[in-house]
mmCIF file of C-alpha atoms in Angstrom:
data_model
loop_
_atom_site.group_PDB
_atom_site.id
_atom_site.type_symbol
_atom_site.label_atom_id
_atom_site.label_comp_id
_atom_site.label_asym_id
_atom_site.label_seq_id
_atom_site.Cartn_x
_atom_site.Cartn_y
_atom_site.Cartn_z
ATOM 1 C CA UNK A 18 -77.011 -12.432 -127.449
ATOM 2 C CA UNK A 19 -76.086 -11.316 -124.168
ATOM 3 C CA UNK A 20 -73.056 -13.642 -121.639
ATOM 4 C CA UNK A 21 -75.467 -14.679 -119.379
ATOM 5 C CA UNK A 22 -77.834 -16.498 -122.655
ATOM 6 C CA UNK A 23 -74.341 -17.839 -124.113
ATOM 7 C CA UNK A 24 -72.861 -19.269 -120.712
ATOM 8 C CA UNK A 25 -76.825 -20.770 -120.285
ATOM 9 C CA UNK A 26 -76.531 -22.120 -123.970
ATOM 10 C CA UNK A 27 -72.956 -23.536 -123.234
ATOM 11 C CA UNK A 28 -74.171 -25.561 -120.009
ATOM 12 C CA UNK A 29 -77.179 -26.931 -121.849
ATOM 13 C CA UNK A 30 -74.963 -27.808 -125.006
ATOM 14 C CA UNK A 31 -73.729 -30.364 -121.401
ATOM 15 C CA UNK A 32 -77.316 -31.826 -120.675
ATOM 16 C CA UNK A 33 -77.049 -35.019 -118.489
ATOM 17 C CA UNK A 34 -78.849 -38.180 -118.448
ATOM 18 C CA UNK A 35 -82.554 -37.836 -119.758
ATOM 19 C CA UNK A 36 -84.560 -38.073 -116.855
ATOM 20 C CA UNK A 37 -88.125 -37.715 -118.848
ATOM 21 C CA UNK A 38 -90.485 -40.586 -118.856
ATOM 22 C CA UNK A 39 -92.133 -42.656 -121.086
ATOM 23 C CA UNK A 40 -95.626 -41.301 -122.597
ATOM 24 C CA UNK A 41 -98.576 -43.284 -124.675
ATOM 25 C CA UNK A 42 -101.359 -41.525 -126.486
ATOM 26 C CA UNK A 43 -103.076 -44.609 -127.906
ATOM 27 C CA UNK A 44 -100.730 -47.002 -129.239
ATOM 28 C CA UNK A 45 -98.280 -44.039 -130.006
ATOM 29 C CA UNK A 46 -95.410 -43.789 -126.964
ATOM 30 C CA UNK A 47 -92.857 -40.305 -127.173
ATOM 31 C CA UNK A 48 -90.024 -39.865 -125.215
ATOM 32 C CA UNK A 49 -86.723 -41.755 -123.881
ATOM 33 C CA UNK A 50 -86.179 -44.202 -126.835
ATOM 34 C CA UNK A 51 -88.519 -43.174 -129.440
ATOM 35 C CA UNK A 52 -88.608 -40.264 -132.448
ATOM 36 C CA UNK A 53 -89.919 -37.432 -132.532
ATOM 37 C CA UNK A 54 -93.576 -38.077 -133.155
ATOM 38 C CA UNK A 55 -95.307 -35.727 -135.741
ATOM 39 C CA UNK A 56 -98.568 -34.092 -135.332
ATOM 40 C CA UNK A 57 -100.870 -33.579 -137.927
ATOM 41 C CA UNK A 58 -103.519 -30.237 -137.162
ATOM 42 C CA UNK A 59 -107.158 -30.730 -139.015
ATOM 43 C CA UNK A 60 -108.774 -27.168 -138.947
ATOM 44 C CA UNK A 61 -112.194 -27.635 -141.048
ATOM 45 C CA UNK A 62 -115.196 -26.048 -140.031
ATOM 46 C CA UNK A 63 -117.219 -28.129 -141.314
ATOM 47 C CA UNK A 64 -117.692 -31.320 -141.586
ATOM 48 C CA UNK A 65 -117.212 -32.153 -145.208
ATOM 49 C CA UNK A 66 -113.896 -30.324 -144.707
ATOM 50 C CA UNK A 67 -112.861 -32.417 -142.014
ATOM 51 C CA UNK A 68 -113.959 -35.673 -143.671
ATOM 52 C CA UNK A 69 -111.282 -34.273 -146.317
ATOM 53 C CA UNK A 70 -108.440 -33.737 -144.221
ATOM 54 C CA UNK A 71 -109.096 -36.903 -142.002
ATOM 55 C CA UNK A 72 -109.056 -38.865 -145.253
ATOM 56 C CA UNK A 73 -106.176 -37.070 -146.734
ATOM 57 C CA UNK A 74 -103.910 -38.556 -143.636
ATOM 58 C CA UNK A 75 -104.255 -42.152 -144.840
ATOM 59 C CA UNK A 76 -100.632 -42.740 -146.044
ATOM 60 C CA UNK A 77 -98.722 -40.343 -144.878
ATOM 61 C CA UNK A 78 -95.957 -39.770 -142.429
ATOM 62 C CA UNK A 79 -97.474 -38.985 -139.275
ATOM 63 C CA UNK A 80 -98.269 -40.365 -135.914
ATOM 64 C CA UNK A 81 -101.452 -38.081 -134.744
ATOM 65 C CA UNK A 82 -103.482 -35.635 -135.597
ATOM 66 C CA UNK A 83 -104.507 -32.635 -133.785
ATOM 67 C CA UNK A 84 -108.299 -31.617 -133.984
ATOM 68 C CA UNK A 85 -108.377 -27.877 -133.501
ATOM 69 C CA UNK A 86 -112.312 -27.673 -131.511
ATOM 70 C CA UNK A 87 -111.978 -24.088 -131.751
ATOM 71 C CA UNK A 88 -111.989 -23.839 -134.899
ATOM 72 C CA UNK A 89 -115.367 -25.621 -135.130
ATOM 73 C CA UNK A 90 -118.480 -22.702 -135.288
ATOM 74 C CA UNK A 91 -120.637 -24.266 -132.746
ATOM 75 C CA UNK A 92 -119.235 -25.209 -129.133
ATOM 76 C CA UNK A 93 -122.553 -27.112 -128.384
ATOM 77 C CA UNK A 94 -121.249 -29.864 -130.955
ATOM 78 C CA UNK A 95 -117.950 -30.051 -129.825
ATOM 79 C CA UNK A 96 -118.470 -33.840 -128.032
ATOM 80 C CA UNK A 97 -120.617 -35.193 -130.987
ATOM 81 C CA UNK A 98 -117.570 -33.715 -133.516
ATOM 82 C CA UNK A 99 -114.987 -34.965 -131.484
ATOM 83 C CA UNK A 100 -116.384 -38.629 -131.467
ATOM 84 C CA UNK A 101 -116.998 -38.547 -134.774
ATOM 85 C CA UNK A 102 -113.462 -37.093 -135.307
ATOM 86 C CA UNK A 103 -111.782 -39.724 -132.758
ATOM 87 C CA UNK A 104 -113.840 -42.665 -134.622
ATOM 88 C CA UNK A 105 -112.350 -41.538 -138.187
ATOM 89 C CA UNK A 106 -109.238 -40.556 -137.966
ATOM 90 C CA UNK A 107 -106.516 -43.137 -138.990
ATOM 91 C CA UNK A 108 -104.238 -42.268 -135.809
ATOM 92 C CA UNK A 109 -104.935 -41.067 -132.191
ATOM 93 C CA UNK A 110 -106.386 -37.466 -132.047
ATOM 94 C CA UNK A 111 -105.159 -34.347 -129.693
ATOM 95 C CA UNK A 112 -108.300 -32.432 -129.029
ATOM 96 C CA UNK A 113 -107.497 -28.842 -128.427
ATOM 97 C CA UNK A 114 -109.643 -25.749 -127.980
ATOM 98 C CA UNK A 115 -106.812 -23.088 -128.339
ATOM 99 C CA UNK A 116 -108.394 -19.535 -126.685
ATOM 100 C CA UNK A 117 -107.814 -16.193 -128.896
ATOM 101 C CA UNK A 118 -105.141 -14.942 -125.857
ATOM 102 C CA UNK A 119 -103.144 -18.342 -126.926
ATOM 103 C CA UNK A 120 -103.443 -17.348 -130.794
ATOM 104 C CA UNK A 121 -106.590 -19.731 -131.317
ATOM 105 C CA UNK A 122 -110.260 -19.062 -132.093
ATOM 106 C CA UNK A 123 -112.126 -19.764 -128.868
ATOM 107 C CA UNK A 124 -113.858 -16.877 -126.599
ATOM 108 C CA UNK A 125 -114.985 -18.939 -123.560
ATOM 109 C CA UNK A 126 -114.319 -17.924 -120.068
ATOM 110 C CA UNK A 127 -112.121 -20.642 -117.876
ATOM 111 C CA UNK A 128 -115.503 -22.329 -116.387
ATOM 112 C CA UNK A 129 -116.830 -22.664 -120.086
ATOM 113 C CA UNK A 130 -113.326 -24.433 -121.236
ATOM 114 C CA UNK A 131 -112.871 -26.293 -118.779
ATOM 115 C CA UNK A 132 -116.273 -27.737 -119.242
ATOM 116 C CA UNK A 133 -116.002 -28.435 -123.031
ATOM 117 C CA UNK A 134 -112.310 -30.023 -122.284
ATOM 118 C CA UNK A 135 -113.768 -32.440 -120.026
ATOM 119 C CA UNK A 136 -115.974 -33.554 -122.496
ATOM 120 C CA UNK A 137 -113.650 -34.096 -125.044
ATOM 121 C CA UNK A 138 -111.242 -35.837 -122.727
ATOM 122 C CA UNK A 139 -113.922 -38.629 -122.150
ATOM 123 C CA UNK A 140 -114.139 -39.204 -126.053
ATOM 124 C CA UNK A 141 -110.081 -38.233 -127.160
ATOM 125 C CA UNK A 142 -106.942 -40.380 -125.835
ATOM 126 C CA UNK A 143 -105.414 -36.675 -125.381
ATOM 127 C CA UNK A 144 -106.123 -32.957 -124.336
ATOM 128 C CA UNK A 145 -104.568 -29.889 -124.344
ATOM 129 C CA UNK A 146 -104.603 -27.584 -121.597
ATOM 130 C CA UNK A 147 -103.498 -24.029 -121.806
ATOM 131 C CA UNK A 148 -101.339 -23.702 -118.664
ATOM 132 C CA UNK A 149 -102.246 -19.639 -118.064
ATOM 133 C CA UNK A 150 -105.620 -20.415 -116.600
ATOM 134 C CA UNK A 151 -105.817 -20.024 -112.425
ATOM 135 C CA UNK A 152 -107.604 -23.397 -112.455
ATOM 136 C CA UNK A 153 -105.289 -25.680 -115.320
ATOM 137 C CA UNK A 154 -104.364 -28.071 -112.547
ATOM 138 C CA UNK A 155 -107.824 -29.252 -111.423
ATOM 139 C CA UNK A 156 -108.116 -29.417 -115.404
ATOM 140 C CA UNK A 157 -105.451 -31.388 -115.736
ATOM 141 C CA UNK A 158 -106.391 -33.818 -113.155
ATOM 142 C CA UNK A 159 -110.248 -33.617 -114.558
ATOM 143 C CA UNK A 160 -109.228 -34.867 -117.831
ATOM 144 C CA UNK A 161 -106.874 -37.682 -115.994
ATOM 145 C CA UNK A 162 -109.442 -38.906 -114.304
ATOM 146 C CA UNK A 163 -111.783 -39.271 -117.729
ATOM 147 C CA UNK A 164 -108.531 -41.112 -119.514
ATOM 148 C CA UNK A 165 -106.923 -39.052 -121.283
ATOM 149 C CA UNK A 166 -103.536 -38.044 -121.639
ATOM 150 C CA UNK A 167 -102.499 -34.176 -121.174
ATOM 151 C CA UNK A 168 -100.614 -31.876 -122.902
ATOM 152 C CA UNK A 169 -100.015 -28.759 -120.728
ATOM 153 C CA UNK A 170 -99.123 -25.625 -123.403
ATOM 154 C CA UNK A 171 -98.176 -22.290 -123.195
ATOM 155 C CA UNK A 172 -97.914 -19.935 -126.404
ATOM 156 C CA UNK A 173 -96.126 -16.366 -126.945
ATOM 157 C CA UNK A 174 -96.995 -15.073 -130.237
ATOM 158 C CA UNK A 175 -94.874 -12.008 -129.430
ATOM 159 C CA UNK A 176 -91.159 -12.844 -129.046
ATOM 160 C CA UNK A 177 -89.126 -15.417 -127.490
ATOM 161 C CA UNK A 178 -88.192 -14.894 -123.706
ATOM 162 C CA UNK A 179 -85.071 -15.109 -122.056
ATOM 163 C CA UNK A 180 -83.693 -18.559 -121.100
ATOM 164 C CA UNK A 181 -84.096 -17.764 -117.771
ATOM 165 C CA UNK A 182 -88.127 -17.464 -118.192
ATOM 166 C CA UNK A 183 -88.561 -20.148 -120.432
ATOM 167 C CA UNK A 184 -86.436 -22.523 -118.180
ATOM 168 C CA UNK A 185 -88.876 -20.785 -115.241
ATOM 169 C CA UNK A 186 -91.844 -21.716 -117.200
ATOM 170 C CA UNK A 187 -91.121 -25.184 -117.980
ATOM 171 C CA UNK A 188 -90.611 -26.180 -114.537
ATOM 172 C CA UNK A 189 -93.758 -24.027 -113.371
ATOM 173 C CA UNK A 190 -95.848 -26.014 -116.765
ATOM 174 C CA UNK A 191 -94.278 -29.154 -115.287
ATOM 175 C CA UNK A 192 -95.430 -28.832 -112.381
ATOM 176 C CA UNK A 193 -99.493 -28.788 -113.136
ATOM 177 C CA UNK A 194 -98.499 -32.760 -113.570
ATOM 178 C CA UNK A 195 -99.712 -32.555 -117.042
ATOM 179 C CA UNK A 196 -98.043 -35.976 -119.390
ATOM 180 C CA UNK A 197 -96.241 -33.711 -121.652
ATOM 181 C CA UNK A 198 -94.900 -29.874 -121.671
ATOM 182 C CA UNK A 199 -95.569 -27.970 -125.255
ATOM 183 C CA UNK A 200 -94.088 -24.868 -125.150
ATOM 184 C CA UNK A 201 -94.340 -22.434 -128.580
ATOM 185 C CA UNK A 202 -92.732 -18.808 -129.007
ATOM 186 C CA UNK A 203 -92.228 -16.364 -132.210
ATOM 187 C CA UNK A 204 -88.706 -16.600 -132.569
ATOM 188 C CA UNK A 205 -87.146 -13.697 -134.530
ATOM 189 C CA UNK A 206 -83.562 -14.683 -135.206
ATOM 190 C CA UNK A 207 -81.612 -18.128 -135.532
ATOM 191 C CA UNK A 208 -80.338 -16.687 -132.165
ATOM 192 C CA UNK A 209 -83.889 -17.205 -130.550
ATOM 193 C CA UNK A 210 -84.214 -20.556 -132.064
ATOM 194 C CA UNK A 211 -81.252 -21.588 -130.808
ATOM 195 C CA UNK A 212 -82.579 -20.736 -127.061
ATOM 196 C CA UNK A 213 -85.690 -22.465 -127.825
ATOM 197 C CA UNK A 214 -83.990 -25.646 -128.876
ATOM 198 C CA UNK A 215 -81.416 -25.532 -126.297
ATOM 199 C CA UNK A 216 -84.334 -25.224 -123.892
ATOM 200 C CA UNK A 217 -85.629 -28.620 -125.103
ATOM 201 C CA UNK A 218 -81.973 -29.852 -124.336
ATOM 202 C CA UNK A 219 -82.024 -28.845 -120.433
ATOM 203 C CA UNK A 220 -85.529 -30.303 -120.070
ATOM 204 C CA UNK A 221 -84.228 -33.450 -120.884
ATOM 205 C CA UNK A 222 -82.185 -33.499 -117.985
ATOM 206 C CA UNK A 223 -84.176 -31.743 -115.619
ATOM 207 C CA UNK A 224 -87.986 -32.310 -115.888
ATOM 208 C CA UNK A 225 -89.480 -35.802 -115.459
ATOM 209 C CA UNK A 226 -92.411 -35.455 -118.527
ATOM 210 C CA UNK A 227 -91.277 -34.922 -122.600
ATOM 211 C CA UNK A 228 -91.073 -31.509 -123.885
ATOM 212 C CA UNK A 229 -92.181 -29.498 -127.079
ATOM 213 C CA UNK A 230 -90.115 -26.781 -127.485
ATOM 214 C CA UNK A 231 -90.928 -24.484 -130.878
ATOM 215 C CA UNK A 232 -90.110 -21.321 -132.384
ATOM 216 C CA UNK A 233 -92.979 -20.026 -134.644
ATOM 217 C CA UNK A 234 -92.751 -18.184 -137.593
ATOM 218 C CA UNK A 235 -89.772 -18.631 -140.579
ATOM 219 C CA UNK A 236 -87.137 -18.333 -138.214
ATOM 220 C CA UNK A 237 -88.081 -20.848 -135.618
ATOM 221 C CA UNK A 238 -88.232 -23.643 -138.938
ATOM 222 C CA UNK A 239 -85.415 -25.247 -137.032
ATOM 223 C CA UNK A 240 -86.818 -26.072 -134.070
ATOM 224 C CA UNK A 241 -89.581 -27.725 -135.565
ATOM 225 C CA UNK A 242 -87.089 -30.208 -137.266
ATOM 226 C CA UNK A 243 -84.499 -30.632 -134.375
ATOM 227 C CA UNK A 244 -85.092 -33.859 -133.187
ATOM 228 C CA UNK A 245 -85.188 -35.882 -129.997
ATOM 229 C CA UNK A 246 -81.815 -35.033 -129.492
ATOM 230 C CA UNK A 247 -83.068 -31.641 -128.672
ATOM 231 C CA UNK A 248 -86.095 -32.735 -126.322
ATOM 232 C CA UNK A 249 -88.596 -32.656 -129.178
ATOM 233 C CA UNK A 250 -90.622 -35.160 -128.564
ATOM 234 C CA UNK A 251 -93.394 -34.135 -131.262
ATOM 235 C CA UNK A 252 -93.508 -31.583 -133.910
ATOM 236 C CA UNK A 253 -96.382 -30.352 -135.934
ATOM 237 C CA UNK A 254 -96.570 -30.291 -139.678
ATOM 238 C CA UNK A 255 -99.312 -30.445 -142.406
ATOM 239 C CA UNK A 256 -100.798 -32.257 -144.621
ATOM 240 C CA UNK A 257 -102.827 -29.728 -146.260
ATOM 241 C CA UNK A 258 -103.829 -26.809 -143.743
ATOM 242 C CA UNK A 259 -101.474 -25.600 -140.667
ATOM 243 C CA UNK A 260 -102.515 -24.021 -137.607
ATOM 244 C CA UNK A 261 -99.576 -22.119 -137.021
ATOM 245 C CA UNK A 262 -96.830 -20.286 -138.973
ATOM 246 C CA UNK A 263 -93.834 -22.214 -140.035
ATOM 247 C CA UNK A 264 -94.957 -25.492 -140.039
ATOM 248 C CA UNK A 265 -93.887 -27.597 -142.856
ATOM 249 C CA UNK A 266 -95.284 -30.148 -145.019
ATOM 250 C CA UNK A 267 -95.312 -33.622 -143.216
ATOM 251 C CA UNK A 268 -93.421 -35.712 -146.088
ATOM 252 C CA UNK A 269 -90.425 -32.921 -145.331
ATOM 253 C CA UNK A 270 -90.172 -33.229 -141.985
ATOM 254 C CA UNK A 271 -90.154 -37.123 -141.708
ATOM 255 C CA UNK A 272 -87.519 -37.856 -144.346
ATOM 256 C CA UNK A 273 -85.485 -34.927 -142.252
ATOM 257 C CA UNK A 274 -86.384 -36.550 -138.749
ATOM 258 C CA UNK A 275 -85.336 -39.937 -140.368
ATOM 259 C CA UNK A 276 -81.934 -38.217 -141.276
ATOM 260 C CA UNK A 277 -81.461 -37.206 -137.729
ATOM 261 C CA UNK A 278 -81.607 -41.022 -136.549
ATOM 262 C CA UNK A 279 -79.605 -42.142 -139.109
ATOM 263 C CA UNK A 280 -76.750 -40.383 -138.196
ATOM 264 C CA UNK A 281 -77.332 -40.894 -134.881
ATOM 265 C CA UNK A 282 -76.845 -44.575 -135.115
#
């Protein structure tokens, strides 16, 4: 770890007051005042297997579920999946179509997704927009105008950048006036999770929308447990399949999450 990353880590370790505002997806609200929400993925490709893993949430600790469309065979059914998805699921569904340069399934060119996330954002309380496409902002404000709430994301299944770029591309995410910032890198080290959560930390006091900063893979496990206290205002974990590596069984991370709070208070 270079002086420049350790001086940046020292003056985040100082965050000021938490300037992010309040979010709902449904009747589920994350950031200032609440916990870390967690995020369920349901990956089936077919139906049956979704009915499983829909059903298979009932009970558990989570607070929404995110439908991964890409991972569906047939883009023409995406809307008719997606209500039928929205209509069963126990808690408020993310719909995301995650694109094979963002580590996700889905081939279509930026006209194509941004046609197939406009319909889902008519039938979902919440989208997710990849952030690297020319046009994400006229998505964004697309799938605002159909009612649904926007997460704005950015994946790097490579490494974990420098503070200085990830800092640089929160405040460039933030500014596509998506609801909330997801950020997700391969962290390598405990040293690169510590950036990532200690990017959460400065968000906190200088965006305006709630942040999800994670580090992927084994290494990055700690950052998917930090807390809000770190900017996390929802982490992913299973029950049953995960979407990406290092995610943990939901059961594990709410009793850990609850431990946070506790000492907290």
């Amino acid at each position: 770890m270079n002086a420049s990353t350790c001086t940046w880590l020292k003056m985040t370790r100082q965050a000021g007051e938490n300037m992010q505002r309040e979010v709902q997806i449904g009747p589920v609200f994350l950031g200032p005042g609440h916990p870390t929400r967690i995020i369920a993925p349901l990956t089936g490709s077919t139906w049956d297997a979704l009915v499983d893993e829909i059903d298979n949430l009932h009970g558990e600790p989570i607070d929404l579920a995110e439908w991964r469309a890409d991972m569906w065979p047939d883009p023409d059914e995406l809307a008719s999946v997606c209500s039928a998805v929205v209509q069963r699921c126990p808690v408020p569904v993310l719909a995301t179509i995650r694109t094979i340069d963002e580590g996700g399934c889905s081939a279509l060119d930026e006209n194509a997704y941004a046609h197939n996330v406009r319909n889902l954002a008519v039938l979902a309380p919440c989208v997710d927009v990849e952030a690297r496409w020319p046009g994400s902002a006229q998505i964004v404000n697309d799938a605002h105008n159909d009612g649904s709430t926007v997460i704005i994301s950015a994946h790097n299944w490579e490494l974990t950048p420098s503070p200085e770029e990830i800092t640089r591309q929160l405040e460039q995410m933030a500014a596509l006036d998506g609801d909330i910032v997801k950020v997700a890198y391969r962290a390598h080290s405990h040293a690169d999770a510590d950036v990532i959560m200690q990017a959460g930390r400065w968000a906190m006091s200088h965006l305006d929308v709630p942040t999800i900063c994670i580090g992927m893979g084994e290494a990055g496990v700690a950052t998917r447990l930090a807390g809000h206290e770190f900017g996390l205002a929802a982490t992913f974990a299973t029950v049953g399949a995960s979407s990406a590596p290092g995610q943990l069984p939901a059961q594990q991370v709410a009793h850990t999450l609850r431990g946070h709070a506790h000492r907290a208070h």
